[in-house]
Amino acid sequence: MRLVYIWVICLLISFNSGQIFAQEIPVAANKIIYDLYFKWDRNINCSDISDFSQMNTHRGEVELALLCKALQLGGISPEIQLQQVPNYSRALVEAKSGNVLMPAETVWRNEINEALFFVSNPIFDAGTVELGIYALANNTEIMQVKTSAELKEFVCASSENWYEDWAVLQQIGITAYSVATQNLMFKMVSKGRADFVLSEFSSEENFAIEIEGITLIPVPNIKINMDNSRHFVISKKAADAEKIYQALQKGLKQLRADGTINSAFYQSGFMSPKVKDWQVIN
């Protein structure tokens, strides 16, 4: 009886001490996020990441770090298993089918089917995502653009599967070529087959973004505002989906309350006070 009593007491203590359980988290990520993730210092637990200033190449890298931190706070020690996919759209397809638990990056709200996914609280509220018009620094003509009417004279490299971006381009009346990945978009601009891409800002002094040796900077003093929210989604077909979702929600609530989410995006430059007064042209 004494042994049973001690075992019960220990069991109660473990439940009340916020014990963390290991959990495999299969995640689909494009090549950029995949490569950036494997540059992380493996000796540092994601819960210890507090400086996001170097995560300025792709928003998805910051989101993956926040995902990891949120799950830790929610009681799960995540063993993230990245599956490389060509792009954002493919990541969403893999999650819909249950081949992975979730995409590495957040998803626009109007692309989410709640019959297939558990949907997190917003990581970006509607209207808080802002994009720059990124071009080569030596493209002096586009660097002088001040209005959407002037921007219509130039060609964009984007993807028709990026529904929000594509809709904005169509709204403005921009000629756009659709390619599969952000890498290819940058290459199109470098070769003169397109003039610009849309991208979140970075934390570099001139907001520069470099991908595969190609550096683009934003047209100064103008920006695009995206009138939609972004959320993490978890496939309802995946194993332990609801348990992981509850842990994620719990952790995200704490990260929102203590300011970590906003801090991460400000440090990385994706939300920048430096462009606060830039003109929204859409």
PDB file of C-alpha atoms in Angstrom:
ATOM      1  CA  MET A   1       0.000   0.000   0.000  1.00  0.00           C
ATOM      2  CA  ARG A   2       2.828   2.402   0.859  1.00  0.00           C
ATOM      3  CA  LEU A   3       4.442   1.857  -2.564  1.00  0.00           C
ATOM      4  CA  VAL A   4       1.142   2.449  -4.336  1.00  0.00           C
ATOM      5  CA  TYR A   5       0.581   5.626  -2.298  1.00  0.00           C
ATOM      6  CA  ILE A   6       4.044   6.972  -3.224  1.00  0.00           C
ATOM      7  CA  TRP A   7       3.452   6.143  -6.909  1.00  0.00           C
ATOM      8  CA  VAL A   8       0.133   8.027  -6.909  1.00  0.00           C
ATOM      9  CA  ILE A   9       1.705  11.064  -5.244  1.00  0.00           C
ATOM     10  CA  CYS A  10       4.527  11.100  -7.804  1.00  0.00           C
ATOM     11  CA  LEU A  11       2.006  10.786 -10.615  1.00  0.00           C
ATOM     12  CA  LEU A  12       0.020  13.747  -9.285  1.00  0.00           C
ATOM     13  CA  ILE A  13       3.191  15.811  -8.948  1.00  0.00           C
ATOM     14  CA  SER A  14       4.160  15.066 -12.570  1.00  0.00           C
ATOM     15  CA  PHE A  15       0.763  16.202 -13.831  1.00  0.00           C
ATOM     16  CA  ASN A  16       0.865  19.400 -11.809  1.00  0.00           C
ATOM     17  CA  SER A  17       4.456  20.347 -12.637  1.00  0.00           C
ATOM     18  CA  GLY A  18       3.868  21.181 -16.282  1.00  0.00           C
ATOM     19  CA  GLN A  19       5.713  18.099 -17.491  1.00  0.00           C
ATOM     20  CA  ILE A  20       6.794  18.338 -21.121  1.00  0.00           C
ATOM     21  CA  PHE A  21       6.294  15.372 -23.439  1.00  0.00           C
ATOM     22  CA  ALA A  22       8.344  14.704 -26.589  1.00  0.00           C
ATOM     23  CA  GLN A  23       6.324  14.733 -29.796  1.00  0.00           C
ATOM     24  CA  GLU A  24       7.279  14.274 -33.432  1.00  0.00           C
ATOM     25  CA  ILE A  25       6.106  17.253 -35.511  1.00  0.00           C
ATOM     26  CA  PRO A  26       6.232  16.491 -39.279  1.00  0.00           C
ATOM     27  CA  VAL A  27       6.291  19.844 -41.086  1.00  0.00           C
ATOM     28  CA  ALA A  28       6.390  20.768 -44.791  1.00  0.00           C
ATOM     29  CA  ALA A  29       8.736  23.614 -45.711  1.00  0.00           C
ATOM     30  CA  ASN A  30       9.971  25.185 -48.927  1.00  0.00           C
ATOM     31  CA  LYS A  31      13.687  25.050 -49.764  1.00  0.00           C
ATOM     32  CA  ILE A  32      14.467  28.471 -48.292  1.00  0.00           C
ATOM     33  CA  ILE A  33      12.926  27.693 -44.897  1.00  0.00           C
ATOM     34  CA  TYR A  34      14.360  24.165 -45.006  1.00  0.00           C
ATOM     35  CA  ASP A  35      17.911  25.415 -45.609  1.00  0.00           C
ATOM     36  CA  LEU A  36      17.625  28.199 -43.017  1.00  0.00           C
ATOM     37  CA  TYR A  37      16.356  25.776 -40.382  1.00  0.00           C
ATOM     38  CA  PHE A  38      19.404  23.545 -40.771  1.00  0.00           C
ATOM     39  CA  LYS A  39      21.664  26.527 -40.154  1.00  0.00           C
ATOM     40  CA  TRP A  40      20.264  26.891 -36.628  1.00  0.00           C
ATOM     41  CA  ASP A  41      22.649  26.139 -33.796  1.00  0.00           C
ATOM     42  CA  ARG A  42      21.657  22.625 -32.748  1.00  0.00           C
ATOM     43  CA  ASN A  43      23.007  23.251 -29.242  1.00  0.00           C
ATOM     44  CA  ILE A  44      20.328  25.878 -28.613  1.00  0.00           C
ATOM     45  CA  ASN A  45      16.793  24.841 -27.718  1.00  0.00           C
ATOM     46  CA  CYS A  46      14.150  26.816 -29.605  1.00  0.00           C
ATOM     47  CA  SER A  47      12.697  27.914 -26.267  1.00  0.00           C
ATOM     48  CA  ASP A  48      15.951  29.832 -25.688  1.00  0.00           C
ATOM     49  CA  ILE A  49      15.780  31.790 -28.948  1.00  0.00           C
ATOM     50  CA  SER A  50      15.248  35.452 -28.100  1.00  0.00           C
ATOM     51  CA  ASP A  51      17.105  37.277 -30.890  1.00  0.00           C
ATOM     52  CA  PHE A  52      15.335  37.118 -34.252  1.00  0.00           C
ATOM     53  CA  SER A  53      17.328  39.892 -35.947  1.00  0.00           C
ATOM     54  CA  GLN A  54      19.231  37.455 -38.196  1.00  0.00           C
ATOM     55  CA  MET A  55      16.057  35.678 -39.327  1.00  0.00           C
ATOM     56  CA  ASN A  56      15.386  38.257 -42.025  1.00  0.00           C
ATOM     57  CA  THR A  57      15.466  36.246 -45.259  1.00  0.00           C
ATOM     58  CA  HIS A  58      12.079  34.551 -44.971  1.00  0.00           C
ATOM     59  CA  ARG A  59       9.152  35.119 -42.614  1.00  0.00           C
ATOM     60  CA  GLY A  60       8.663  31.347 -42.406  1.00  0.00           C
ATOM     61  CA  GLU A  61      11.909  30.922 -40.483  1.00  0.00           C
ATOM     62  CA  VAL A  62      10.625  33.233 -37.738  1.00  0.00           C
ATOM     63  CA  GLU A  63       7.275  31.469 -37.742  1.00  0.00           C
ATOM     64  CA  LEU A  64       8.938  28.062 -37.408  1.00  0.00           C
ATOM     65  CA  ALA A  65      10.875  29.327 -34.374  1.00  0.00           C
ATOM     66  CA  LEU A  66       7.664  30.713 -32.850  1.00  0.00           C
ATOM     67  CA  LEU A  67       5.889  27.413 -33.546  1.00  0.00           C
ATOM     68  CA  CYS A  68       8.623  25.546 -31.698  1.00  0.00           C
ATOM     69  CA  LYS A  69       8.544  27.956 -28.744  1.00  0.00           C
ATOM     70  CA  ALA A  70       4.736  27.812 -28.534  1.00  0.00           C
ATOM     71  CA  LEU A  71       4.659  24.019 -28.437  1.00  0.00           C
ATOM     72  CA  GLN A  72       7.272  24.025 -25.668  1.00  0.00           C
ATOM     73  CA  LEU A  73       5.147  26.423 -23.629  1.00  0.00           C
ATOM     74  CA  GLY A  74       2.098  24.262 -24.349  1.00  0.00           C
ATOM     75  CA  GLY A  75       3.732  21.190 -22.827  1.00  0.00           C
ATOM     76  CA  ILE A  76       5.262  19.488 -25.873  1.00  0.00           C
ATOM     77  CA  SER A  77       8.956  19.087 -26.616  1.00  0.00           C
ATOM     78  CA  PRO A  78       8.749  19.229 -30.408  1.00  0.00           C
ATOM     79  CA  GLU A  79      10.939  16.982 -32.529  1.00  0.00           C
ATOM     80  CA  ILE A  80      10.496  18.935 -35.750  1.00  0.00           C
ATOM     81  CA  GLN A  81      10.859  16.773 -38.851  1.00  0.00           C
ATOM     82  CA  LEU A  82      11.058  18.951 -41.952  1.00  0.00           C
ATOM     83  CA  GLN A  83       9.899  17.622 -45.301  1.00  0.00           C
ATOM     84  CA  GLN A  84      11.131  19.774 -48.173  1.00  0.00           C
ATOM     85  CA  VAL A  85       8.493  20.787 -50.708  1.00  0.00           C
ATOM     86  CA  PRO A  86       8.736  23.158 -53.700  1.00  0.00           C
ATOM     87  CA  ASN A  87       6.610  25.962 -52.322  1.00  0.00           C
ATOM     88  CA  TYR A  88       3.948  27.284 -49.941  1.00  0.00           C
ATOM     89  CA  SER A  89       1.076  25.831 -51.965  1.00  0.00           C
ATOM     90  CA  ARG A  90       2.558  22.336 -51.978  1.00  0.00           C
ATOM     91  CA  ALA A  91       3.121  22.511 -48.219  1.00  0.00           C
ATOM     92  CA  LEU A  92      -0.573  23.221 -47.770  1.00  0.00           C
ATOM     93  CA  VAL A  93      -1.529  20.311 -50.054  1.00  0.00           C
ATOM     94  CA  GLU A  94       0.690  17.919 -48.082  1.00  0.00           C
ATOM     95  CA  ALA A  95      -0.962  19.030 -44.857  1.00  0.00           C
ATOM     96  CA  LYS A  96      -4.463  18.704 -46.319  1.00  0.00           C
ATOM     97  CA  SER A  97      -3.737  15.087 -47.186  1.00  0.00           C
ATOM     98  CA  GLY A  98      -2.314  14.360 -43.731  1.00  0.00           C
ATOM     99  CA  ASN A  99       1.143  13.514 -45.091  1.00  0.00           C
ATOM    100  CA  VAL A 100       2.519  16.118 -42.677  1.00  0.00           C
ATOM    101  CA  LEU A 101       1.057  17.714 -39.585  1.00  0.00           C
ATOM    102  CA  MET A 102       1.263  21.253 -40.894  1.00  0.00           C
ATOM    103  CA  PRO A 103       3.082  23.747 -43.141  1.00  0.00           C
ATOM    104  CA  ALA A 104       6.085  25.461 -41.581  1.00  0.00           C
ATOM    105  CA  GLU A 105       4.656  28.909 -42.254  1.00  0.00           C
ATOM    106  CA  THR A 106       1.318  30.525 -41.567  1.00  0.00           C
ATOM    107  CA  VAL A 107      -1.566  30.490 -44.035  1.00  0.00           C
ATOM    108  CA  TRP A 108      -3.873  33.265 -45.199  1.00  0.00           C
ATOM    109  CA  ARG A 109      -7.255  33.009 -43.475  1.00  0.00           C
ATOM    110  CA  ASN A 110      -9.327  32.806 -46.657  1.00  0.00           C
ATOM    111  CA  GLU A 111      -7.283  29.812 -47.877  1.00  0.00           C
ATOM    112  CA  ILE A 112      -8.146  27.683 -44.840  1.00  0.00           C
ATOM    113  CA  ASN A 113     -10.814  24.991 -44.947  1.00  0.00           C
ATOM    114  CA  GLU A 114     -11.888  24.473 -41.320  1.00  0.00           C
ATOM    115  CA  ALA A 115     -13.285  21.051 -42.197  1.00  0.00           C
ATOM    116  CA  LEU A 116      -9.707  19.940 -42.844  1.00  0.00           C
ATOM    117  CA  PHE A 117      -7.683  22.045 -40.413  1.00  0.00           C
ATOM    118  CA  PHE A 118      -7.499  23.194 -36.835  1.00  0.00           C
ATOM    119  CA  VAL A 119      -6.827  26.939 -37.065  1.00  0.00           C
ATOM    120  CA  SER A 120      -4.671  28.838 -34.593  1.00  0.00           C
ATOM    121  CA  ASN A 121      -5.319  32.322 -33.322  1.00  0.00           C
ATOM    122  CA  PRO A 122      -3.915  34.873 -35.792  1.00  0.00           C
ATOM    123  CA  ILE A 123      -0.164  35.319 -35.899  1.00  0.00           C
ATOM    124  CA  PHE A 124      -0.698  38.389 -38.076  1.00  0.00           C
ATOM    125  CA  ASP A 125      -3.961  40.289 -37.673  1.00  0.00           C
ATOM    126  CA  ALA A 126      -5.706  41.491 -40.828  1.00  0.00           C
ATOM    127  CA  GLY A 127      -3.998  44.548 -42.266  1.00  0.00           C
ATOM    128  CA  THR A 128      -0.695  44.086 -40.426  1.00  0.00           C
ATOM    129  CA  VAL A 129       1.234  42.312 -43.193  1.00  0.00           C
ATOM    130  CA  GLU A 130       3.027  44.832 -45.398  1.00  0.00           C
ATOM    131  CA  LEU A 131       5.065  44.113 -48.507  1.00  0.00           C
ATOM    132  CA  GLY A 132       7.765  46.015 -50.299  1.00  0.00           C
ATOM    133  CA  ILE A 133       8.238  46.286 -54.047  1.00  0.00           C
ATOM    134  CA  TYR A 134      11.662  44.610 -54.344  1.00  0.00           C
ATOM    135  CA  ALA A 135      13.923  45.243 -57.330  1.00  0.00           C
ATOM    136  CA  LEU A 136      17.578  45.498 -58.309  1.00  0.00           C
ATOM    137  CA  ALA A 137      19.243  48.577 -56.847  1.00  0.00           C
ATOM    138  CA  ASN A 138      20.506  49.613 -60.292  1.00  0.00           C
ATOM    139  CA  ASN A 139      16.996  49.667 -61.777  1.00  0.00           C
ATOM    140  CA  THR A 140      16.789  53.441 -61.452  1.00  0.00           C
ATOM    141  CA  GLU A 141      13.457  53.732 -63.266  1.00  0.00           C
ATOM    142  CA  ILE A 142      11.466  51.541 -60.870  1.00  0.00           C
ATOM    143  CA  MET A 143      13.211  53.106 -57.874  1.00  0.00           C
ATOM    144  CA  GLN A 144      11.487  56.379 -58.766  1.00  0.00           C
ATOM    145  CA  VAL A 145       7.949  54.916 -58.716  1.00  0.00           C
ATOM    146  CA  LYS A 146       5.554  56.691 -56.330  1.00  0.00           C
ATOM    147  CA  THR A 147       2.079  55.417 -57.315  1.00  0.00           C
ATOM    148  CA  SER A 148       0.283  52.253 -58.416  1.00  0.00           C
ATOM    149  CA  ALA A 149      -0.300  53.849 -61.830  1.00  0.00           C
ATOM    150  CA  GLU A 150       3.452  54.224 -62.300  1.00  0.00           C
ATOM    151  CA  LEU A 151       4.079  50.676 -61.043  1.00  0.00           C
ATOM    152  CA  LYS A 152       1.799  49.324 -63.792  1.00  0.00           C
ATOM    153  CA  GLU A 153       4.586  50.085 -66.267  1.00  0.00           C
ATOM    154  CA  PHE A 154       6.703  47.317 -64.731  1.00  0.00           C
ATOM    155  CA  VAL A 155       6.502  43.508 -64.641  1.00  0.00           C
ATOM    156  CA  CYS A 156       6.293  41.415 -61.472  1.00  0.00           C
ATOM    157  CA  ALA A 157       7.489  37.857 -60.829  1.00  0.00           C
ATOM    158  CA  SER A 158       5.054  36.122 -58.478  1.00  0.00           C
ATOM    159  CA  SER A 159       2.954  32.960 -58.253  1.00  0.00           C
ATOM    160  CA  GLU A 160      -0.699  32.576 -59.108  1.00  0.00           C
ATOM    161  CA  ASN A 161      -0.832  30.065 -56.252  1.00  0.00           C
ATOM    162  CA  TRP A 162      -0.029  32.895 -53.837  1.00  0.00           C
ATOM    163  CA  TYR A 163      -3.658  33.945 -53.983  1.00  0.00           C
ATOM    164  CA  GLU A 164      -3.397  37.077 -51.862  1.00  0.00           C
ATOM    165  CA  ASP A 165      -0.345  38.447 -53.677  1.00  0.00           C
ATOM    166  CA  TRP A 166      -1.818  37.587 -57.068  1.00  0.00           C
ATOM    167  CA  ALA A 167      -5.109  39.275 -56.208  1.00  0.00           C
ATOM    168  CA  VAL A 168      -3.319  42.494 -55.238  1.00  0.00           C
ATOM    169  CA  LEU A 169      -1.356  42.491 -58.492  1.00  0.00           C
ATOM    170  CA  GLN A 170      -4.555  41.986 -60.480  1.00  0.00           C
ATOM    171  CA  GLN A 171      -6.298  44.715 -58.494  1.00  0.00           C
ATOM    172  CA  ILE A 172      -3.583  47.212 -59.370  1.00  0.00           C
ATOM    173  CA  GLY A 173      -3.395  45.965 -62.961  1.00  0.00           C
ATOM    174  CA  ILE A 174       0.192  44.711 -62.879  1.00  0.00           C
ATOM    175  CA  THR A 175       1.518  42.385 -65.558  1.00  0.00           C
ATOM    176  CA  ALA A 176       2.851  39.361 -63.660  1.00  0.00           C
ATOM    177  CA  TYR A 177       4.598  36.121 -64.596  1.00  0.00           C
ATOM    178  CA  SER A 178       3.814  33.104 -62.438  1.00  0.00           C
ATOM    179  CA  VAL A 179       6.678  30.894 -61.285  1.00  0.00           C
ATOM    180  CA  ALA A 180       6.795  28.204 -58.638  1.00  0.00           C
ATOM    181  CA  THR A 181       9.292  29.465 -56.059  1.00  0.00           C
ATOM    182  CA  GLN A 182      10.739  32.625 -54.551  1.00  0.00           C
ATOM    183  CA  ASN A 183      14.198  31.561 -55.714  1.00  0.00           C
ATOM    184  CA  LEU A 184      12.988  31.576 -59.329  1.00  0.00           C
ATOM    185  CA  MET A 185      11.325  34.958 -58.832  1.00  0.00           C
ATOM    186  CA  PHE A 186      14.636  36.490 -57.745  1.00  0.00           C
ATOM    187  CA  LYS A 187      16.392  34.853 -60.700  1.00  0.00           C
ATOM    188  CA  MET A 188      13.833  36.286 -63.127  1.00  0.00           C
ATOM    189  CA  VAL A 189      14.507  39.780 -61.783  1.00  0.00           C
ATOM    190  CA  SER A 190      18.292  39.296 -61.919  1.00  0.00           C
ATOM    191  CA  LYS A 191      18.042  38.234 -65.589  1.00  0.00           C
ATOM    192  CA  GLY A 192      15.766  41.123 -66.535  1.00  0.00           C
ATOM    193  CA  ARG A 193      12.742  38.942 -67.301  1.00  0.00           C
ATOM    194  CA  ALA A 194      10.813  40.751 -64.563  1.00  0.00           C
ATOM    195  CA  ASP A 195      11.336  44.047 -62.750  1.00  0.00           C
ATOM    196  CA  PHE A 196      10.260  43.289 -59.203  1.00  0.00           C
ATOM    197  CA  VAL A 197       8.847  40.875 -56.650  1.00  0.00           C
ATOM    198  CA  LEU A 198       6.629  41.482 -53.647  1.00  0.00           C
ATOM    199  CA  SER A 199       8.237  40.603 -50.338  1.00  0.00           C
ATOM    200  CA  GLU A 200       8.110  41.325 -46.632  1.00  0.00           C
ATOM    201  CA  PHE A 201      10.750  43.745 -45.421  1.00  0.00           C
ATOM    202  CA  SER A 202      13.996  42.644 -43.766  1.00  0.00           C
ATOM    203  CA  SER A 203      15.949  43.976 -40.793  1.00  0.00           C
ATOM    204  CA  GLU A 204      18.904  45.087 -42.936  1.00  0.00           C
ATOM    205  CA  GLU A 205      19.679  48.809 -42.924  1.00  0.00           C
ATOM    206  CA  ASN A 206      18.413  49.190 -46.509  1.00  0.00           C
ATOM    207  CA  PHE A 207      15.863  46.351 -46.118  1.00  0.00           C
ATOM    208  CA  ALA A 208      17.885  44.237 -48.581  1.00  0.00           C
ATOM    209  CA  ILE A 209      17.067  40.551 -49.107  1.00  0.00           C
ATOM    210  CA  GLU A 210      19.589  38.139 -50.607  1.00  0.00           C
ATOM    211  CA  ILE A 211      18.600  34.773 -52.034  1.00  0.00           C
ATOM    212  CA  GLU A 212      21.128  32.585 -53.845  1.00  0.00           C
ATOM    213  CA  GLY A 213      23.502  35.515 -54.315  1.00  0.00           C
ATOM    214  CA  ILE A 214      20.825  37.848 -55.723  1.00  0.00           C
ATOM    215  CA  THR A 215      20.183  40.985 -53.659  1.00  0.00           C
ATOM    216  CA  LEU A 216      17.025  43.054 -54.038  1.00  0.00           C
ATOM    217  CA  ILE A 217      15.980  46.209 -52.209  1.00  0.00           C
ATOM    218  CA  PRO A 218      12.546  47.846 -51.930  1.00  0.00           C
ATOM    219  CA  VAL A 219      11.391  50.834 -53.933  1.00  0.00           C
ATOM    220  CA  PRO A 220      11.558  53.608 -51.313  1.00  0.00           C
ATOM    221  CA  ASN A 221       8.512  55.173 -49.652  1.00  0.00           C
ATOM    222  CA  ILE A 222       5.816  52.888 -51.091  1.00  0.00           C
ATOM    223  CA  LYS A 223       4.368  49.585 -49.849  1.00  0.00           C
ATOM    224  CA  ILE A 224       1.517  47.098 -50.241  1.00  0.00           C
ATOM    225  CA  ASN A 225      -0.920  46.342 -47.394  1.00  0.00           C
ATOM    226  CA  MET A 226      -2.453  42.864 -47.172  1.00  0.00           C
ATOM    227  CA  ASP A 227      -5.981  42.950 -45.783  1.00  0.00           C
ATOM    228  CA  ASN A 228      -6.076  39.441 -44.381  1.00  0.00           C
ATOM    229  CA  SER A 229      -4.877  37.550 -41.306  1.00  0.00           C
ATOM    230  CA  ARG A 230      -2.401  34.666 -41.168  1.00  0.00           C
ATOM    231  CA  HIS A 231      -2.671  31.533 -38.998  1.00  0.00           C
ATOM    232  CA  PHE A 232      -0.923  28.259 -38.272  1.00  0.00           C
ATOM    233  CA  VAL A 233      -2.984  25.288 -39.401  1.00  0.00           C
ATOM    234  CA  ILE A 234      -2.857  21.679 -38.249  1.00  0.00           C
ATOM    235  CA  SER A 235      -4.218  18.856 -40.396  1.00  0.00           C
ATOM    236  CA  LYS A 236      -7.132  17.067 -38.765  1.00  0.00           C
ATOM    237  CA  LYS A 237      -5.979  13.889 -40.547  1.00  0.00           C
ATOM    238  CA  ALA A 238      -2.611  13.841 -38.759  1.00  0.00           C
ATOM    239  CA  ALA A 239      -1.885  11.777 -35.654  1.00  0.00           C
ATOM    240  CA  ASP A 240      -2.428  13.567 -32.317  1.00  0.00           C
ATOM    241  CA  ALA A 241      -3.639  16.633 -34.210  1.00  0.00           C
ATOM    242  CA  GLU A 242      -6.055  17.926 -31.580  1.00  0.00           C
ATOM    243  CA  LYS A 243      -3.598  17.426 -28.710  1.00  0.00           C
ATOM    244  CA  ILE A 244      -0.897  19.325 -30.582  1.00  0.00           C
ATOM    245  CA  TYR A 245      -3.363  22.033 -31.545  1.00  0.00           C
ATOM    246  CA  GLN A 246      -4.352  22.608 -27.924  1.00  0.00           C
ATOM    247  CA  ALA A 247      -0.674  22.832 -26.918  1.00  0.00           C
ATOM    248  CA  LEU A 248      -0.003  25.263 -29.765  1.00  0.00           C
ATOM    249  CA  GLN A 249      -2.911  27.515 -28.795  1.00  0.00           C
ATOM    250  CA  LYS A 250      -1.804  27.555 -25.177  1.00  0.00           C
ATOM    251  CA  GLY A 251       1.743  28.489 -26.114  1.00  0.00           C
ATOM    252  CA  LEU A 252       0.754  31.132 -28.662  1.00  0.00           C
ATOM    253  CA  LYS A 253      -1.464  32.800 -26.073  1.00  0.00           C
ATOM    254  CA  GLN A 254       1.559  33.172 -23.790  1.00  0.00           C
ATOM    255  CA  LEU A 255       3.821  34.384 -26.600  1.00  0.00           C
ATOM    256  CA  ARG A 256       1.241  36.997 -27.584  1.00  0.00           C
ATOM    257  CA  ALA A 257       0.749  38.131 -23.993  1.00  0.00           C
ATOM    258  CA  ASP A 258       4.461  38.555 -23.246  1.00  0.00           C
ATOM    259  CA  GLY A 259       5.136  40.376 -26.514  1.00  0.00           C
ATOM    260  CA  THR A 260       7.352  37.693 -28.068  1.00  0.00           C
ATOM    261  CA  ILE A 261       5.374  37.429 -31.319  1.00  0.00           C
ATOM    262  CA  ASN A 262       5.480  41.149 -32.079  1.00  0.00           C
ATOM    263  CA  SER A 263       9.092  41.371 -30.938  1.00  0.00           C
ATOM    264  CA  ALA A 264      10.120  38.532 -33.255  1.00  0.00           C
ATOM    265  CA  PHE A 265       8.651  40.198 -36.325  1.00  0.00           C
ATOM    266  CA  TYR A 266       9.986  43.641 -35.445  1.00  0.00           C
ATOM    267  CA  GLN A 267      13.489  42.267 -34.787  1.00  0.00           C
ATOM    268  CA  SER A 268      13.504  40.353 -38.064  1.00  0.00           C
ATOM    269  CA  GLY A 269      12.269  43.438 -39.919  1.00  0.00           C
ATOM    270  CA  PHE A 270       9.083  41.911 -41.325  1.00  0.00           C
ATOM    271  CA  MET A 271       7.149  44.456 -39.279  1.00  0.00           C
ATOM    272  CA  SER A 272       9.228  47.624 -39.421  1.00  0.00           C
ATOM    273  CA  PRO A 273       8.535  51.012 -37.814  1.00  0.00           C
ATOM    274  CA  LYS A 274      10.897  52.467 -40.431  1.00  0.00           C
ATOM    275  CA  VAL A 275       8.242  52.029 -43.119  1.00  0.00           C
ATOM    276  CA  LYS A 276       5.344  53.227 -40.976  1.00  0.00           C
ATOM    277  CA  ASP A 277       4.899  56.408 -43.001  1.00  0.00           C
ATOM    278  CA  TRP A 278       5.480  54.857 -46.401  1.00  0.00           C
ATOM    279  CA  GLN A 279       2.556  55.275 -48.787  1.00  0.00           C
ATOM    280  CA  VAL A 280       0.195  52.307 -49.257  1.00  0.00           C
ATOM    281  CA  ILE A 281      -0.463  52.110 -52.990  1.00  0.00           C
ATOM    282  CA  ASN A 282      -3.117  49.382 -53.213  1.00  0.00           C
TER     283      ASN A 282
END
